[in-house]
Amino acid sequence: MARSHVRRLRTGSAAAAAGVLLTGLFAAPVSAQEETPPGATGTVARTVGDARFETGPCPKTADPVAELEGARCGTLTVPENRAEPGSRKITLGVAIVPAEADKPKPDPIVWLAGGPGDDAVGEAKMAIGGGLNRDRDVILMSQRGTYSADPALTCRNIDEFNARATGLVYDAPSTEREHVAATKACREKLAASGADLSAYNDIESAADYADLRTTLGLKEWNVYGISYGTQLALVYMRLHPDGIRSVGIDGILPPSTGGSAVTWSAAKQGFDGVFKACAEQPDCNRRYPNLSATFERLVRELEAEPVTTTITLPDSEKQVKVVLDGGALVNWMTAATHVAPQVPAALDELANGKPQRIAEQWASGKYSPQAIGRLSHGLVYGVFCSEWTPYETQAEALAAGKKAYPSFPESVQAQAPLLTFLRPDCDVWDIPAAPRSIRDVTKSDIPTLALSGGFDGQTAAANGPYVARTLPNATVVTIPYEAHVVFATSKCAQSIAVSFFDTPTAPNTDCLRDLKPPKFEIAP
């Protein structure tokens, strides 16, 4: 998720990647009935209905992406709003990374990014690094509104406020006013550009992917979605099932439950997973007993009396003020499940008057260049404000916080993790609700791999069995000791996913037997 999707805490500098190779062969349109031969996907211009694929340069990326060298690239042009006759056209960047095999399988894999609001093209390193292009091409398309699409509905002012807000009391009324003002300014900027903000949602995006498959001349393909991309994948396979051979979903966000309640439930499950793993290791349990109780006590104490400190940003001499209150600690913990071995020691340091580690992680992620100017807030609010908030009341959201953590102050319970001030944001975003059918469960016999992480505090592992109830050909796998989006960090998850696309009804899960818990950091 974007507000629902947390970028991993930085543990070191990423190596600079090589530049992007710009390629493309132009050809005359061919009929939609002609299928593209294996290995040639993305080399022919083609129009189907109102959609057109054209070859051309690779989409822009915020950072060099070596995995795009040699990719076949172009753009998909589609109507911005298919419900409006004469709607303007928008373009979506497309990159097709060739299979490593000399004779690739004819059914490629299309990658659906997280967020909402992340650009799939920028996630090529994750997709290719996990081996998805072993014997299939991998297709990455910038979802409408994202960084390499035109228009790109990014709002740097929101990202800059989110960084500065780490120096404010997280859930204070004054912070809410500034937060909503930043959202309103973003909306006004995007609306003034001519964007139809009601057209950036799962219904239109699902149709975009259906159009991409047909304009590429593909009889069928496979889908792999991560985080928010799982919600889009489930909508896509319900609305446009034709041509989908199999679907992998990783870090699962069911469209039928999207909102604050499921976010609170996920946080509780993920946090408990980390605390339980510590308790099961004698050294960790001895040094950090009753970790869950320590965490809840710290949330209460910080909400009553926030701690203020100053940190130096990584790779910089810039110093910034950081305020840690109860809400900030909950949201830090949601991200910190990605560095679970540090969590017990970090909480113990905070309990003993040393907030620096948590403050540095909390602020540095927000100030990171990867967090500024890249997320499509137009898509974030387009999805959440049409598909989530209209179908969950404020009372239901608060009740979920109370159920998950009865001991938390109400000011913390009122703001679901990663969705702070979402309801007032959506009030100023002011777009119509999506049809209630957007909340329908997906019923499908398409073979599906439902992958989750045992430490996932963003989209709980329980969501795998939940979606599988109506997917009779689903394989549900939980990778223990892993956080949100297991494909990014687990070799076992990667091997399961690759085997799934070979045999979608019987993926090889033998690697699960060899997984061991992490070794928690133990302070003297």
Short mmCIF file of C-alpha atoms in Angstrom, two decimals:
data_model
loop_
_atom_site.label_atom_id
_atom_site.label_comp_id
_atom_site.label_asym_id
_atom_site.label_seq_id
_atom_site.Cartn_x
_atom_site.Cartn_y
_atom_site.Cartn_z
CA MET A 1 0.00 0.00 0.00
CA ALA A 2 1.19 3.66 -0.43
CA ARG A 3 -0.26 5.38 2.40
CA SER A 4 -0.86 1.77 2.81
CA HIS A 5 2.51 0.91 1.30
CA VAL A 6 5.65 1.56 3.38
CA ARG A 7 9.03 1.58 1.74
CA ARG A 8 11.52 -0.59 3.51
CA LEU A 9 13.72 1.02 6.13
CA ARG A 10 17.07 1.83 4.61
CA THR A 11 19.89 -0.36 5.78
CA GLY A 12 22.51 0.83 3.31
CA SER A 13 23.07 2.65 0.05
CA ALA A 14 21.90 0.98 -3.11
CA ALA A 15 24.51 0.64 -5.83
CA ALA A 16 23.98 2.89 -8.84
CA ALA A 17 22.56 1.00 -11.77
CA ALA A 18 23.47 1.41 -15.42
CA GLY A 19 21.41 3.53 -17.80
CA VAL A 20 18.35 2.49 -19.73
CA LEU A 21 18.65 1.21 -23.27
CA LEU A 22 16.11 2.93 -25.50
CA THR A 23 14.79 0.55 -28.13
CA GLY A 24 11.84 0.14 -30.43
CA LEU A 25 10.87 -0.99 -33.90
CA PHE A 26 8.01 0.83 -35.59
CA ALA A 27 5.63 -1.11 -37.79
CA ALA A 28 2.22 -0.70 -39.32
CA PRO A 29 -0.81 -1.74 -37.26
CA VAL A 30 -1.98 -5.32 -37.63
CA SER A 31 -5.32 -6.83 -36.83
CA ALA A 32 -6.22 -7.66 -33.25
CA GLN A 33 -6.73 -11.30 -34.22
CA GLU A 34 -3.07 -11.82 -35.05
CA GLU A 35 -1.13 -13.21 -32.12
CA THR A 36 2.42 -12.11 -31.44
CA PRO A 37 4.89 -14.98 -31.85
CA PRO A 38 6.96 -15.86 -28.75
CA GLY A 39 9.91 -13.56 -28.25
CA ALA A 40 8.39 -10.79 -30.39
CA THR A 41 6.02 -9.28 -27.83
CA GLY A 42 6.19 -5.50 -27.95
CA THR A 43 7.78 -5.15 -31.41
CA VAL A 44 4.61 -4.30 -33.33
CA ALA A 45 2.26 -1.31 -33.15
CA ARG A 46 -1.36 -2.39 -32.81
CA THR A 47 -4.76 -0.80 -32.23
CA VAL A 48 -7.68 -2.62 -30.61
CA GLY A 49 -10.84 -0.59 -30.05
CA ASP A 50 -9.93 2.67 -28.29
CA ALA A 51 -6.52 1.41 -27.17
CA ARG A 52 -3.24 1.55 -29.08
CA PHE A 53 0.21 0.16 -28.31
CA GLU A 54 3.18 1.81 -30.01
CA THR A 55 6.83 0.89 -29.74
CA GLY A 56 9.28 3.53 -28.62
CA PRO A 57 11.76 4.57 -25.94
CA CYS A 58 11.65 2.97 -22.51
CA PRO A 59 9.68 4.83 -19.82
CA LYS A 60 11.56 7.29 -17.65
CA THR A 61 12.61 6.10 -14.21
CA ALA A 62 13.58 8.17 -11.19
CA ASP A 63 16.80 6.15 -10.83
CA PRO A 64 18.76 4.12 -13.39
CA VAL A 65 17.37 0.58 -13.67
CA ALA A 66 19.92 -1.83 -15.10
CA GLU A 67 17.26 -4.51 -15.48
CA LEU A 68 15.66 -2.46 -18.28
CA GLU A 69 18.74 -2.72 -20.52
CA GLY A 70 17.65 -4.61 -23.60
CA ALA A 71 13.95 -4.22 -22.82
CA ARG A 72 11.46 -3.73 -25.63
CA CYS A 73 9.48 -0.62 -24.80
CA GLY A 74 6.66 1.64 -25.86
CA THR A 75 3.39 3.20 -24.73
CA LEU A 76 -0.23 2.19 -24.36
CA THR A 77 -2.71 4.96 -25.17
CA VAL A 78 -6.20 4.63 -23.67
CA PRO A 79 -9.18 6.87 -22.85
CA GLU A 80 -8.84 8.60 -19.49
CA ASN A 81 -12.47 7.90 -18.64
CA ARG A 82 -14.13 5.13 -20.63
CA ALA A 83 -17.57 6.18 -19.33
CA GLU A 84 -17.25 9.60 -20.96
CA PRO A 85 -17.64 9.77 -24.76
CA GLY A 86 -14.84 11.85 -26.22
CA SER A 87 -12.68 11.50 -23.12
CA ARG A 88 -9.10 12.70 -23.60
CA LYS A 89 -6.39 10.08 -24.09
CA ILE A 90 -3.63 9.22 -21.61
CA THR A 91 -0.44 7.24 -22.19
CA LEU A 92 1.09 4.53 -20.01
CA GLY A 93 4.74 3.51 -20.25
CA VAL A 94 5.46 -0.14 -21.11
CA ALA A 95 8.70 -2.11 -20.72
CA ILE A 96 9.05 -5.78 -21.68
CA VAL A 97 12.10 -7.48 -20.21
CA PRO A 98 13.01 -10.49 -22.36
CA ALA A 99 13.20 -13.98 -20.94
CA GLU A 100 16.65 -15.40 -20.25
CA ALA A 101 15.74 -18.63 -22.04
CA ASP A 102 16.51 -18.97 -25.75
CA LYS A 103 12.98 -20.24 -26.38
CA PRO A 104 10.67 -18.38 -23.98
CA LYS A 105 7.22 -19.62 -23.09
CA PRO A 106 4.47 -17.85 -25.06
CA ASP A 107 2.66 -16.56 -21.97
CA PRO A 108 4.56 -13.67 -20.32
CA ILE A 109 4.13 -12.39 -16.77
CA VAL A 110 2.72 -8.90 -16.19
CA TRP A 111 3.78 -7.20 -12.94
CA LEU A 112 1.28 -5.10 -10.95
CA ALA A 113 3.01 -2.62 -8.64
CA GLY A 114 2.29 -1.70 -5.06
CA GLY A 115 0.99 1.56 -3.70
CA PRO A 116 -1.51 2.62 -4.82
CA GLY A 117 0.68 5.04 -6.72
CA ASP A 118 3.97 3.20 -7.31
CA ASP A 119 5.25 2.77 -10.87
CA ALA A 120 5.70 -0.84 -12.00
CA VAL A 121 8.54 0.14 -14.33
CA GLY A 122 10.52 1.32 -11.32
CA GLU A 123 10.01 -2.11 -9.71
CA ALA A 124 11.85 -3.95 -12.50
CA LYS A 125 14.79 -4.70 -10.20
CA MET A 126 12.50 -6.58 -7.80
CA ALA A 127 10.67 -8.50 -10.52
CA ILE A 128 13.77 -9.51 -12.46
CA GLY A 129 15.96 -9.99 -9.38
CA GLY A 130 13.53 -12.67 -8.25
CA GLY A 131 13.94 -14.62 -11.47
CA LEU A 132 10.51 -14.11 -13.00
CA ASN A 133 12.06 -13.76 -16.46
CA ARG A 134 13.78 -17.15 -16.35
CA ASP A 135 11.76 -18.49 -19.27
CA ARG A 136 9.04 -15.88 -19.72
CA ASP A 137 9.10 -12.24 -20.74
CA VAL A 138 8.14 -9.88 -17.91
CA ILE A 139 5.89 -6.94 -18.78
CA LEU A 140 5.90 -3.79 -16.66
CA MET A 141 3.39 -1.00 -17.32
CA SER A 142 3.11 2.27 -15.45
CA GLN A 143 -0.39 2.24 -14.02
CA ARG A 144 -2.42 5.34 -14.91
CA GLY A 145 -1.28 8.44 -13.03
CA THR A 146 2.07 6.99 -11.95
CA TYR A 147 5.56 8.41 -12.42
CA SER A 148 6.24 7.40 -16.04
CA ALA A 149 2.64 7.77 -17.24
CA ASP A 150 1.30 10.90 -18.94
CA PRO A 151 -0.17 12.58 -17.01
CA ALA A 152 1.79 11.72 -13.86
CA LEU A 153 -0.39 12.69 -10.90
CA THR A 154 2.45 13.19 -8.43
CA CYS A 155 2.44 15.89 -5.74
CA ARG A 156 5.82 16.75 -4.29
CA ASN A 157 4.21 19.07 -1.74
CA ILE A 158 2.56 16.11 0.05
CA ASP A 159 5.81 14.15 0.19
CA GLU A 160 7.68 17.16 1.56
CA PHE A 161 4.99 17.71 4.19
CA ASN A 162 5.14 14.03 5.20
CA ALA A 163 8.86 14.43 5.81
CA ARG A 164 8.44 17.64 7.79
CA ALA A 165 5.57 16.09 9.76
CA THR A 166 8.02 13.73 11.51
CA GLY A 167 8.87 16.83 13.54
CA LEU A 168 5.21 17.39 14.49
CA VAL A 169 2.95 15.57 16.95
CA TYR A 170 1.67 12.79 14.71
CA ASP A 171 -2.08 12.94 15.33
CA ALA A 172 -2.51 16.47 16.70
CA PRO A 173 -5.40 18.60 15.33
CA SER A 174 -2.84 21.15 14.11
CA THR A 175 -1.02 18.41 12.18
CA GLU A 176 -4.32 17.29 10.67
CA ARG A 177 -5.04 20.82 9.43
CA GLU A 178 -1.67 21.04 7.70
CA HIS A 179 -1.97 17.53 6.34
CA VAL A 180 -5.39 18.16 4.80
CA ALA A 181 -4.23 21.53 3.44
CA ALA A 182 -1.40 19.74 1.59
CA THR A 183 -3.89 17.24 0.16
CA LYS A 184 -6.21 20.06 -0.95
CA ALA A 185 -3.34 21.90 -2.66
CA CYS A 186 -2.42 18.71 -4.50
CA ARG A 187 -5.99 18.21 -5.65
CA GLU A 188 -6.26 21.78 -6.91
CA LYS A 189 -3.00 21.45 -8.86
CA LEU A 190 -4.03 18.18 -10.52
CA ALA A 191 -7.57 19.35 -11.30
CA ALA A 192 -6.19 22.55 -12.85
CA SER A 193 -4.01 20.42 -15.14
CA GLY A 194 -7.18 18.94 -16.67
CA ALA A 195 -7.04 15.54 -15.01
CA ASP A 196 -10.34 13.77 -14.42
CA LEU A 197 -9.60 12.69 -10.85
CA SER A 198 -12.57 10.32 -10.78
CA ALA A 199 -10.95 8.16 -13.48
CA TYR A 200 -7.94 6.96 -11.48
CA ASN A 201 -9.18 3.75 -9.90
CA ASP A 202 -9.17 -0.03 -10.13
CA ILE A 203 -12.01 -0.27 -12.65
CA GLU A 204 -10.20 1.86 -15.22
CA SER A 205 -6.80 0.33 -14.43
CA ALA A 206 -8.12 -3.21 -14.82
CA ALA A 207 -9.43 -2.23 -18.25
CA ASP A 208 -6.00 -0.75 -19.08
CA TYR A 209 -4.35 -4.13 -18.43
CA ALA A 210 -6.99 -5.96 -20.46
CA ASP A 211 -6.28 -3.53 -23.31
CA LEU A 212 -2.53 -4.02 -22.95
CA ARG A 213 -2.85 -7.77 -23.40
CA THR A 214 -4.93 -7.49 -26.55
CA THR A 215 -2.86 -4.69 -28.13
CA LEU A 216 0.27 -6.77 -27.53
CA GLY A 217 -1.42 -9.61 -29.42
CA LEU A 218 -1.17 -12.05 -26.54
CA LYS A 219 -3.59 -14.98 -26.35
CA GLU A 220 -2.89 -15.29 -22.63
CA TRP A 221 -0.53 -14.12 -19.92
CA ASN A 222 0.13 -14.49 -16.21
CA VAL A 223 -0.24 -11.84 -13.51
CA TYR A 224 1.93 -11.11 -10.46
CA GLY A 225 0.75 -8.39 -8.08
CA ILE A 226 2.38 -7.11 -4.92
CA SER A 227 0.78 -5.19 -2.04
CA TYR A 228 -1.87 -2.85 -3.51
CA GLY A 229 -1.24 -4.62 -6.84
CA THR A 230 -2.98 -7.65 -5.31
CA GLN A 231 -6.18 -5.62 -4.91
CA LEU A 232 -5.92 -4.56 -8.54
CA ALA A 233 -5.16 -8.14 -9.61
CA LEU A 234 -8.26 -9.46 -7.83
CA VAL A 235 -10.42 -6.76 -9.47
CA TYR A 236 -8.81 -7.44 -12.85
CA MET A 237 -9.41 -11.19 -12.74
CA ARG A 238 -13.04 -10.57 -11.75
CA LEU A 239 -13.82 -7.93 -14.40
CA HIS A 240 -11.63 -9.14 -17.29
CA PRO A 241 -10.82 -12.85 -16.80
CA ASP A 242 -10.21 -13.57 -20.48
CA GLY A 243 -6.64 -14.42 -21.29
CA ILE A 244 -5.42 -14.75 -17.69
CA ARG A 245 -3.62 -18.10 -17.32
CA SER A 246 -2.63 -17.71 -13.64
CA VAL A 247 -2.32 -15.06 -10.92
CA GLY A 248 0.22 -14.60 -8.13
CA ILE A 249 -0.71 -12.23 -5.30
CA ASP A 250 1.86 -11.28 -2.66
CA GLY A 251 1.02 -9.15 0.39
CA ILE A 252 -2.71 -9.50 -0.13
CA LEU A 253 -5.21 -6.65 0.05
CA PRO A 254 -8.73 -7.99 -0.62
CA PRO A 255 -10.92 -5.39 -2.39
CA SER A 256 -13.89 -6.45 -0.28
CA THR A 257 -12.27 -5.42 3.01
CA GLY A 258 -10.12 -2.39 2.13
CA GLY A 259 -10.11 0.24 4.87
CA SER A 260 -9.01 1.09 8.39
CA ALA A 261 -10.38 -2.05 10.02
CA VAL A 262 -8.29 -4.47 7.98
CA THR A 263 -5.25 -2.24 8.44
CA TRP A 264 -5.54 -2.41 12.23
CA SER A 265 -6.01 -6.19 12.07
CA ALA A 266 -2.94 -6.57 9.85
CA ALA A 267 -0.78 -4.46 12.16
CA LYS A 268 -1.77 -6.55 15.18
CA GLN A 269 -1.04 -9.82 13.40
CA GLY A 270 2.32 -8.66 12.06
CA PHE A 271 3.49 -7.15 15.34
CA ASP A 272 2.43 -10.25 17.27
CA GLY A 273 4.40 -12.39 14.83
CA VAL A 274 7.60 -10.48 15.61
CA PHE A 275 6.98 -10.48 19.37
CA LYS A 276 6.20 -14.23 19.37
CA ALA A 277 9.39 -15.03 17.45
CA CYS A 278 11.43 -13.15 20.07
CA ALA A 279 9.62 -14.92 22.91
CA GLU A 280 10.46 -18.29 21.35
CA GLN A 281 14.20 -17.56 21.40
CA PRO A 282 15.56 -17.93 24.95
CA ASP A 283 18.19 -15.18 24.60
CA CYS A 284 15.69 -12.71 23.16
CA ASN A 285 12.97 -13.59 25.65
CA ARG A 286 15.39 -13.32 28.58
CA ARG A 287 16.73 -9.91 27.49
CA TYR A 288 13.41 -8.51 26.24
CA PRO A 289 10.56 -10.21 28.18
CA ASN A 290 6.93 -9.26 27.58
CA LEU A 291 7.80 -7.31 24.44
CA SER A 292 4.17 -6.83 23.44
CA ALA A 293 3.37 -5.26 26.82
CA THR A 294 6.44 -3.01 26.52
CA PHE A 295 5.30 -1.83 23.10
CA GLU A 296 1.75 -1.05 24.26
CA ARG A 297 3.06 0.76 27.35
CA LEU A 298 5.38 2.90 25.21
CA VAL A 299 2.50 3.84 22.89
CA ARG A 300 0.45 5.03 25.88
CA GLU A 301 3.33 6.91 27.49
CA LEU A 302 4.46 8.63 24.29
CA GLU A 303 0.92 9.64 23.41
CA ALA A 304 0.60 11.29 26.81
CA GLU A 305 4.09 12.82 26.70
CA PRO A 306 5.82 12.80 23.29
CA VAL A 307 9.61 12.62 23.08
CA THR A 308 11.44 15.17 20.92
CA THR A 309 14.95 14.57 19.61
CA THR A 310 17.23 15.61 16.76
CA ILE A 311 18.74 13.25 14.22
CA THR A 312 21.19 13.58 11.33
CA LEU A 313 19.82 12.28 8.05
CA PRO A 314 21.75 9.43 6.39
CA ASP A 315 24.24 10.45 3.70
CA SER A 316 23.78 14.05 4.79
CA GLU A 317 24.83 16.56 7.39
CA LYS A 318 21.28 17.86 7.68
CA GLN A 319 19.78 17.70 11.15
CA VAL A 320 16.02 17.48 11.65
CA LYS A 321 13.74 17.48 14.65
CA VAL A 322 11.76 14.29 15.28
CA VAL A 323 8.75 13.95 17.56
CA LEU A 324 7.81 10.45 18.72
CA ASP A 325 4.29 10.06 20.08
CA GLY A 326 2.09 6.97 20.28
CA GLY A 327 0.84 7.21 16.70
CA ALA A 328 4.35 7.68 15.34
CA LEU A 329 5.54 4.59 17.23
CA VAL A 330 2.72 2.46 15.79
CA ASN A 331 3.58 3.59 12.27
CA TRP A 332 7.32 3.09 12.83
CA MET A 333 6.57 -0.45 14.00
CA THR A 334 4.58 -1.15 10.83
CA ALA A 335 7.67 -0.36 8.76
CA ALA A 336 10.11 -1.90 11.24
CA THR A 337 8.69 -5.39 10.65
CA HIS A 338 11.02 -5.27 7.61
CA VAL A 339 14.00 -5.12 9.98
CA ALA A 340 12.48 -7.40 12.63
CA PRO A 341 15.80 -8.51 14.19
CA GLN A 342 16.31 -4.92 15.37
CA VAL A 343 12.85 -4.38 16.85
CA PRO A 344 13.32 -5.74 20.40
CA ALA A 345 16.57 -3.81 20.95
CA ALA A 346 15.11 -0.62 19.44
CA LEU A 347 12.05 -0.74 21.70
CA ASP A 348 14.23 -1.46 24.72
CA GLU A 349 16.44 1.53 23.88
CA LEU A 350 13.36 3.75 23.63
CA ALA A 351 12.06 2.46 26.96
CA ASN A 352 15.39 3.40 28.52
CA GLY A 353 15.51 6.96 27.24
CA LYS A 354 17.37 6.33 23.97
CA PRO A 355 15.02 7.23 21.10
CA GLN A 356 17.71 7.79 18.46
CA ARG A 357 17.47 4.53 16.52
CA ILE A 358 13.70 4.67 16.15
CA ALA A 359 13.75 8.42 15.43
CA GLU A 360 16.38 7.97 12.71
CA GLN A 361 14.48 5.17 11.03
CA TRP A 362 11.17 6.99 11.28
CA ALA A 363 12.45 10.24 9.77
CA SER A 364 15.07 9.01 7.31
CA GLY A 365 12.53 6.96 5.38
CA LYS A 366 10.33 10.04 4.91
CA TYR A 367 13.24 12.29 3.89
CA SER A 368 14.75 9.70 1.54
CA PRO A 369 14.91 10.77 -2.14
CA GLN A 370 12.90 7.61 -2.90
CA ALA A 371 9.99 9.10 -0.92
CA ILE A 372 9.89 12.51 -2.63
CA GLY A 373 8.13 13.26 -5.91
CA ARG A 374 7.58 9.70 -7.09
CA LEU A 375 4.24 8.54 -5.70
CA SER A 376 1.02 9.19 -7.62
CA HIS A 377 -1.19 10.80 -5.01
CA GLY A 378 -3.84 11.13 -7.69
CA LEU A 379 -4.03 7.34 -7.81
CA VAL A 380 -3.71 6.98 -4.02
CA TYR A 381 -6.78 9.09 -3.37
CA GLY A 382 -8.53 7.95 -6.53
CA VAL A 383 -8.57 4.41 -5.15
CA PHE A 384 -9.00 5.03 -1.42
CA CYS A 385 -11.58 7.80 -1.67
CA SER A 386 -13.82 5.98 -4.18
CA GLU A 387 -13.37 2.37 -3.07
CA TRP A 388 -12.51 2.41 0.65
CA THR A 389 -13.89 5.32 2.66
CA PRO A 390 -17.39 5.28 1.11
CA TYR A 391 -17.86 1.73 2.37
CA GLU A 392 -16.53 2.03 5.93
CA THR A 393 -17.92 4.43 8.53
CA GLN A 394 -15.78 6.40 10.93
CA ALA A 395 -17.36 4.44 13.79
CA GLU A 396 -16.37 1.13 12.18
CA ALA A 397 -12.80 2.38 11.70
CA LEU A 398 -12.54 3.44 15.34
CA ALA A 399 -14.06 0.18 16.56
CA ALA A 400 -11.36 -1.73 14.70
CA GLY A 401 -8.65 0.24 16.51
CA LYS A 402 -10.31 -0.42 19.85
CA LYS A 403 -10.60 -4.13 19.09
CA ALA A 404 -6.98 -4.52 17.99
CA TYR A 405 -5.47 -2.52 20.85
CA PRO A 406 -7.95 -1.79 23.66
CA SER A 407 -5.18 -0.28 25.80
CA PHE A 408 -4.27 2.43 23.28
CA PRO A 409 -5.52 5.99 23.80
CA GLU A 410 -8.45 6.87 21.54
CA SER A 411 -6.33 9.44 19.67
CA VAL A 412 -4.17 6.53 18.47
CA GLN A 413 -7.09 4.18 17.82
CA ALA A 414 -8.73 6.84 15.66
CA GLN A 415 -5.90 6.84 13.07
CA ALA A 416 -5.34 3.47 11.43
CA PRO A 417 -1.69 2.65 10.65
CA LEU A 418 -0.57 4.28 7.39
CA LEU A 419 -4.02 5.84 6.84
CA THR A 420 -3.71 8.89 9.07
CA PHE A 421 -6.40 11.53 8.39
CA LEU A 422 -7.65 9.54 5.40
CA ARG A 423 -11.30 10.48 5.91
CA PRO A 424 -10.77 14.28 5.98
CA ASP A 425 -8.35 13.89 3.06
CA CYS A 426 -11.07 12.15 1.07
CA ASP A 427 -13.55 14.87 2.00
CA VAL A 428 -11.38 17.45 0.23
CA TRP A 429 -10.49 15.08 -2.62
CA ASP A 430 -14.22 15.06 -3.43
CA ILE A 431 -14.74 12.30 -6.00
CA PRO A 432 -17.77 10.01 -6.41
CA ALA A 433 -17.90 6.61 -4.77
CA ALA A 434 -17.17 3.64 -6.99
CA PRO A 435 -20.06 1.24 -7.67
CA ARG A 436 -20.69 -0.96 -4.64
CA SER A 437 -19.69 -3.94 -6.79
CA ILE A 438 -16.06 -2.86 -6.39
CA ARG A 439 -16.32 -4.47 -2.93
CA ASP A 440 -17.42 -7.83 -4.33
CA VAL A 441 -15.26 -10.84 -3.52
CA THR A 442 -13.47 -12.34 -6.49
CA LYS A 443 -14.88 -15.72 -7.47
CA SER A 444 -12.68 -17.42 -10.04
CA ASP A 445 -11.23 -20.77 -11.00
CA ILE A 446 -8.07 -19.14 -12.40
CA PRO A 447 -5.11 -20.83 -10.65
CA THR A 448 -3.88 -18.42 -7.96
CA LEU A 449 -0.87 -18.32 -5.68
CA ALA A 450 -1.65 -16.41 -2.46
CA LEU A 451 1.64 -15.50 -0.77
CA SER A 452 1.98 -13.77 2.61
CA GLY A 453 4.62 -13.08 5.24
CA GLY A 454 4.32 -14.10 8.88
CA PHE A 455 5.64 -10.69 10.00
CA ASP A 456 3.48 -8.67 7.57
CA GLY A 457 2.05 -5.73 9.53
CA GLN A 458 0.54 -4.09 6.45
CA THR A 459 -1.57 -6.83 4.81
CA ALA A 460 -1.98 -9.70 7.22
CA ALA A 461 -1.19 -13.33 6.42
CA ALA A 462 -4.83 -14.12 7.26
CA ASN A 463 -5.83 -12.45 3.99
CA GLY A 464 -4.49 -15.46 2.05
CA PRO A 465 -7.02 -17.96 3.39
CA TYR A 466 -9.70 -15.24 3.21
CA VAL A 467 -9.41 -14.70 -0.56
CA ALA A 468 -8.91 -18.43 -1.19
CA ARG A 469 -12.44 -19.16 0.06
CA THR A 470 -13.77 -18.14 -3.37
CA LEU A 471 -10.75 -19.20 -5.44
CA PRO A 472 -11.00 -23.00 -5.63
CA ASN A 473 -7.70 -23.35 -7.50
CA ALA A 474 -5.73 -21.23 -5.02
CA THR A 475 -2.55 -22.33 -3.26
CA VAL A 476 -2.10 -20.44 0.03
CA VAL A 477 1.44 -20.05 1.33
CA THR A 478 2.71 -18.10 4.34
CA ILE A 479 6.46 -17.49 4.44
CA PRO A 480 7.35 -17.34 8.13
CA TYR A 481 9.58 -14.58 9.52
CA GLU A 482 9.08 -12.33 6.46
CA ALA A 483 7.39 -8.94 6.30
CA HIS A 484 5.24 -7.31 3.61
CA VAL A 485 5.87 -8.49 0.00
CA VAL A 486 7.83 -11.70 0.49
CA PHE A 487 9.05 -11.83 -3.12
CA ALA A 488 11.31 -8.86 -2.36
CA THR A 489 13.28 -10.55 0.42
CA SER A 490 12.73 -14.32 0.42
CA LYS A 491 14.57 -16.68 -1.93
CA CYS A 492 12.04 -19.32 -0.93
CA ALA A 493 9.13 -17.10 -1.99
CA GLN A 494 10.86 -16.38 -5.29
CA SER A 495 11.38 -20.07 -6.03
CA ILE A 496 7.77 -20.86 -5.16
CA ALA A 497 6.52 -18.08 -7.45
CA VAL A 498 8.70 -19.20 -10.37
CA SER A 499 7.58 -22.82 -9.93
CA PHE A 500 3.95 -21.67 -9.75
CA PHE A 501 4.09 -20.19 -13.25
CA ASP A 502 5.48 -23.51 -14.50
CA THR A 503 2.76 -25.58 -12.80
CA PRO A 504 0.04 -23.22 -11.51
CA THR A 505 -1.94 -25.95 -9.77
CA ALA A 506 1.05 -27.48 -7.98
CA PRO A 507 3.86 -25.04 -7.10
CA ASN A 508 6.92 -26.48 -5.36
CA THR A 509 6.92 -25.36 -1.72
CA ASP A 510 9.67 -27.69 -0.44
CA CYS A 511 11.87 -24.75 0.56
CA LEU A 512 9.49 -23.91 3.42
CA ARG A 513 10.95 -26.83 5.39
CA ASP A 514 14.37 -25.20 5.58
CA LEU A 515 13.35 -21.75 6.86
CA LYS A 516 14.68 -20.67 10.23
CA PRO A 517 13.75 -17.72 12.48
CA PRO A 518 15.91 -14.61 12.39
CA LYS A 519 18.59 -14.09 15.01
CA PHE A 520 17.44 -11.10 17.03
CA GLU A 521 19.92 -8.42 18.01
CA ILE A 522 20.69 -8.76 21.73
CA ALA A 523 22.17 -5.74 23.48
CA PRO A 524 24.63 -6.29 26.39
#
